Structure formats: structure tokens, C-alpha cells
């Protein structure tokens, strides 16, 4: 048994979004989704099993101050999270329990995890966080079959409570496909990272923790009168998105991703109670992207469960769009991502 292991995992940006859980106990989504792994939004996690520890300890460091108001962590400093804090914190401890039970480990676990981007603000931090945690856990536990089998690893990641993290354990462009009866789902690679050099320029307008967690939001999706129509539309939109990626058709991909982001936010805004993740800067950026497109620039947007805007371009327009975003009122920083490899084991330990 390795005892100590580290992993780095990417966040991902969904072009077709997962929103809504059919079964909150097994974290079964209502619909399939498709995303690109992000090169520059990553989580680095180290796990060590130690006989001298009587309880499990998890410490997290956030970048950009996000989360500081929630569980106590200050920017860039490690701070403990607690099981009692619920939501993803409780799920992280439960994932430690799950892997320990699988490997029949009785020792305590020490976990440190560091994000290089703001958490909880619509840059899928739970995806990179749960993918890195799970891979570091199974590696340290010596569960080698899981380390090598990414389908099984993604299933374990979902059991841990993060559906979006299933897409961070395969390289490049990844789909979560529902089974025909809708009773299960599986992660599949659509294309490797070098298939298409797309860029996701994340225009960061706010890094404070979102008011409604996506875990809570998923449970409200069904209360929206627009949700059933969204699921119906996705039967066409998801294959369209997959084919656009396979054919490297930027126009179709862009159209489909904007349509899907707006459809998800419509469901959020019409849920009971409603959820609004947009800020004035979010809306201004959406308008600007449409305007730039009308002026001939091939550029599209998508937005996750937060106010930050992901602006998608092909390689030849990265610098033009980055300049525009950098000087855009309210944009604090721009994170530039290209398609990335999935969660992987690294030698570099955090402690
Ligand atoms: C809007 O990022 O919270 O990013 O950990 O699976 O609950 P889970 O993921 P979370 O919700 C994803 C919502 C989304 C869309 C997406 O990434 O598909």
C-alpha cells in the first residue's frame, strides 16, 4: 500500500449542462452532459493514511478568497473543513470513509487540497475537487484497479456526490451518457485534448461564495415549469453538441452551448424558490459577446452556476478576446484555459 499519494485534477466547463437530480441518494442526474477539461483551473490534493491519526482531517486552501466567509479558510492558507458543515464538506468526509471501507483501512486520513482558482463561483470547483480527492484516496489506498480504470473511477466519483466530477476523470472532451432506461449514467471520452485547440477565457467578475449551492439548486430543478421542455430539447441538443465537437464545427458548438446555458438559467430563475446567479456584469458580458459576434468575431459564451462568464474562442482569436475582456468594466481577471488531461497522479506532495 502506498499510504501517501497526490493527484491533480482539472475543473471542466460544460457545453451541455447537468442540472437536476432524479435521485439525490445516488446522485443520478436527469440528463446527460458534455464538457471540456480546463488546463488552468485545477485542484491539487494529497492524501496520507496514518496509524497515529484517530480521526480523518481535511484541510483546504482556496485561491482568490472564495469560501473565506463560509468554513473559515483564508485566501491561500490551509484551513480545516468539518463534516458538520454539511453539503460538499460532509460528502468529502464520506468519500474518505467510502475508500477506507473499500480498502479495509482503519488508519486515519490526512488530506490537504489546494485550488488554483476561485471556488464556489461557477467554475466547477466540486468537479476538480472530487476528482482529485478520489484519485489521491484510491492511489494512497493501493486500489490499483480503480487507479487504472477510469470508468470505474468516475462511478466512484459520482457515488461520492459530484456528477460533474465524473467528467474530470477522462481526458479532453467528456460526456456523461445516460443509459437508455435513464436509471444509470456513465462517463465517456468524446475526443482527446489535442483534437481541437479551443480556449475557455473565464472572465472573473465575482469570487464570493454563491448564495445557493448547486447541490440545493439541483433539487429545485423539477419545480420549474420549463424543466420538462429542457429535458425534451436535450435529446436533440446533446447529440448536436457531440457531433459539433467531433466535426470541429465552431458555429454549431457555439450556438448549442449558448442555447443550453440560457435554458439552464431559465430553469434556475423559474424554480421555486427561484435562483439567480447573474450579476449586472454577467449580463453586460453576454451582451458584449453577442455584439462582438455581430461585428464578425467568432466568439460564444456559457455560464455555470455562478456569475462568471466563460468565453469560448478558437486559437486565432484568443489575444483579441483576452484584451477585450481584460479591459471590460467589472472583470477582475481572465483565466485562459485550453483542453486538458484528466485527473492524474503526481509525485509532488502538499505535505
Ligand atoms: C452548472 O458543479 O455542483 O456546473 O458536484 O455534480 O453537484 P456536482 O456539480 P456542481 O453542479 C454542476 C452544475 C453546472 C453544470 C455542469 O457542470 O454540468
PDB file of N, CA, C and O in Angstrom, residues 1 19 24-25 27 43 84 159 190 226 247 260 263 265 271 275 307 315 334:
ATOM      1  N   UNK A   1       0.846  -1.215   0.000  1.00  0.00           N
ATOM      2  CA  UNK A   1       0.000   0.000   0.000  1.00  0.00           C
ATOM      3  C   UNK A   1       0.870   1.250   0.000  1.00  0.00           C
ATOM      4  O   UNK A   1       1.885   1.299   0.694  1.00  0.00           O
ATOM      5  N   UNK A  19     -28.137  19.697 -14.827  1.00  0.00           N
ATOM      6  CA  UNK A  19     -28.870  20.466 -13.811  1.00  0.00           C
ATOM      7  C   UNK A  19     -30.108  19.692 -13.416  1.00  0.00           C
ATOM      8  O   UNK A  19     -31.015  19.499 -14.221  1.00  0.00           O
ATOM      9  N   UNK A  24     -31.536  11.934  -5.513  1.00  0.00           N
ATOM     10  CA  UNK A  24     -30.492  12.589  -4.721  1.00  0.00           C
ATOM     11  C   UNK A  24     -29.645  11.619  -3.903  1.00  0.00           C
ATOM     12  O   UNK A  24     -28.523  11.945  -3.537  1.00  0.00           O
ATOM     13  N   UNK A  25     -30.167  10.402  -3.646  1.00  0.00           N
ATOM     14  CA  UNK A  25     -29.376   9.455  -2.834  1.00  0.00           C
ATOM     15  C   UNK A  25     -28.217   8.872  -3.641  1.00  0.00           C
ATOM     16  O   UNK A  25     -27.121   8.679  -3.132  1.00  0.00           O
ATOM     17  N   UNK A  27     -27.221  10.301  -6.534  1.00  0.00           N
ATOM     18  CA  UNK A  27     -26.734  11.391  -7.382  1.00  0.00           C
ATOM     19  C   UNK A  27     -26.929  11.056  -8.866  1.00  0.00           C
ATOM     20  O   UNK A  27     -26.023  11.218  -9.687  1.00  0.00           O
ATOM     21  N   UNK A  43      -7.283  21.423  -9.154  1.00  0.00           N
ATOM     22  CA  UNK A  43      -7.158  21.141  -7.720  1.00  0.00           C
ATOM     23  C   UNK A  43      -6.041  20.129  -7.522  1.00  0.00           C
ATOM     24  O   UNK A  43      -5.961  19.136  -8.255  1.00  0.00           O
ATOM     25  N   UNK A  84     -19.586  18.436   9.929  1.00  0.00           N
ATOM     26  CA  UNK A  84     -20.851  19.064  10.350  1.00  0.00           C
ATOM     27  C   UNK A  84     -21.234  20.241   9.458  1.00  0.00           C
ATOM     28  O   UNK A  84     -22.359  20.722   9.521  1.00  0.00           O
ATOM     29  N   UNK A 159     -20.547   8.350  -6.844  1.00  0.00           N
ATOM     30  CA  UNK A 159     -21.033   7.842  -5.558  1.00  0.00           C
ATOM     31  C   UNK A 159     -20.655   8.813  -4.441  1.00  0.00           C
ATOM     32  O   UNK A 159     -21.376   8.982  -3.464  1.00  0.00           O
ATOM     33  N   UNK A 190     -15.287  11.925 -25.503  1.00  0.00           N
ATOM     34  CA  UNK A 190     -15.777  12.279 -26.840  1.00  0.00           C
ATOM     35  C   UNK A 190     -14.587  12.527 -27.766  1.00  0.00           C
ATOM     36  O   UNK A 190     -14.588  12.124 -28.928  1.00  0.00           O
ATOM     37  N   UNK A 226     -40.332  25.088 -16.863  1.00  0.00           N
ATOM     38  CA  UNK A 226     -39.557  24.939 -18.110  1.00  0.00           C
ATOM     39  C   UNK A 226     -38.679  23.693 -18.118  1.00  0.00           C
ATOM     40  O   UNK A 226     -38.009  23.430 -19.106  1.00  0.00           O
ATOM     41  N   UNK A 247     -16.758  17.097 -35.317  1.00  0.00           N
ATOM     42  CA  UNK A 247     -16.511  17.704 -36.635  1.00  0.00           C
ATOM     43  C   UNK A 247     -15.762  19.032 -36.529  1.00  0.00           C
ATOM     44  O   UNK A 247     -15.527  19.691 -37.541  1.00  0.00           O
ATOM     45  N   UNK A 260     -27.938  26.182 -24.508  1.00  0.00           N
ATOM     46  CA  UNK A 260     -28.048  25.318 -23.333  1.00  0.00           C
ATOM     47  C   UNK A 260     -27.830  26.088 -22.032  1.00  0.00           C
ATOM     48  O   UNK A 260     -28.513  25.846 -21.035  1.00  0.00           O
ATOM     49  N   UNK A 263     -30.934  28.021 -21.376  1.00  0.00           N
ATOM     50  CA  UNK A 263     -32.018  27.119 -20.970  1.00  0.00           C
ATOM     51  C   UNK A 263     -31.857  26.724 -19.495  1.00  0.00           C
ATOM     52  O   UNK A 263     -32.826  26.728 -18.726  1.00  0.00           O
ATOM     53  N   UNK A 265     -30.253  28.420 -17.129  1.00  0.00           N
ATOM     54  CA  UNK A 265     -30.504  29.586 -16.257  1.00  0.00           C
ATOM     55  C   UNK A 265     -31.984  29.958 -16.232  1.00  0.00           C
ATOM     56  O   UNK A 265     -32.482  30.469 -15.233  1.00  0.00           O
ATOM     57  N   UNK A 271     -37.349  28.357 -10.936  1.00  0.00           N
ATOM     58  CA  UNK A 271     -37.539  27.329  -9.903  1.00  0.00           C
ATOM     59  C   UNK A 271     -38.249  27.959  -8.704  1.00  0.00           C
ATOM     60  O   UNK A 271     -38.323  29.176  -8.568  1.00  0.00           O
ATOM     61  N   UNK A 275     -33.675  30.905  -8.390  1.00  0.00           N
ATOM     62  CA  UNK A 275     -32.235  31.097  -8.162  1.00  0.00           C
ATOM     63  C   UNK A 275     -31.698  31.983  -9.281  1.00  0.00           C
ATOM     64  O   UNK A 275     -31.874  31.669 -10.457  1.00  0.00           O
ATOM     65  N   UNK A 307     -21.716  33.755 -11.360  1.00  0.00           N
ATOM     66  CA  UNK A 307     -21.795  34.956 -12.198  1.00  0.00           C
ATOM     67  C   UNK A 307     -20.699  35.081 -13.262  1.00  0.00           C
ATOM     68  O   UNK A 307     -20.779  35.932 -14.140  1.00  0.00           O
ATOM     69  N   UNK A 315      -8.229  29.284 -31.396  1.00  0.00           N
ATOM     70  CA  UNK A 315      -6.890  29.799 -31.087  1.00  0.00           C
ATOM     71  C   UNK A 315      -6.589  31.175 -31.684  1.00  0.00           C
ATOM     72  O   UNK A 315      -6.046  32.061 -31.010  1.00  0.00           O
ATOM     73  N   UNK A 334      -8.788  37.380 -16.016  1.00  0.00           N
ATOM     74  CA  UNK A 334      -9.199  36.452 -17.072  1.00  0.00           C
ATOM     75  C   UNK A 334      -8.317  35.205 -16.948  1.00  0.00           C
ATOM     76  O   UNK A 334      -7.086  35.317 -16.945  1.00  0.00           O
TER      77      UNK A 334
END
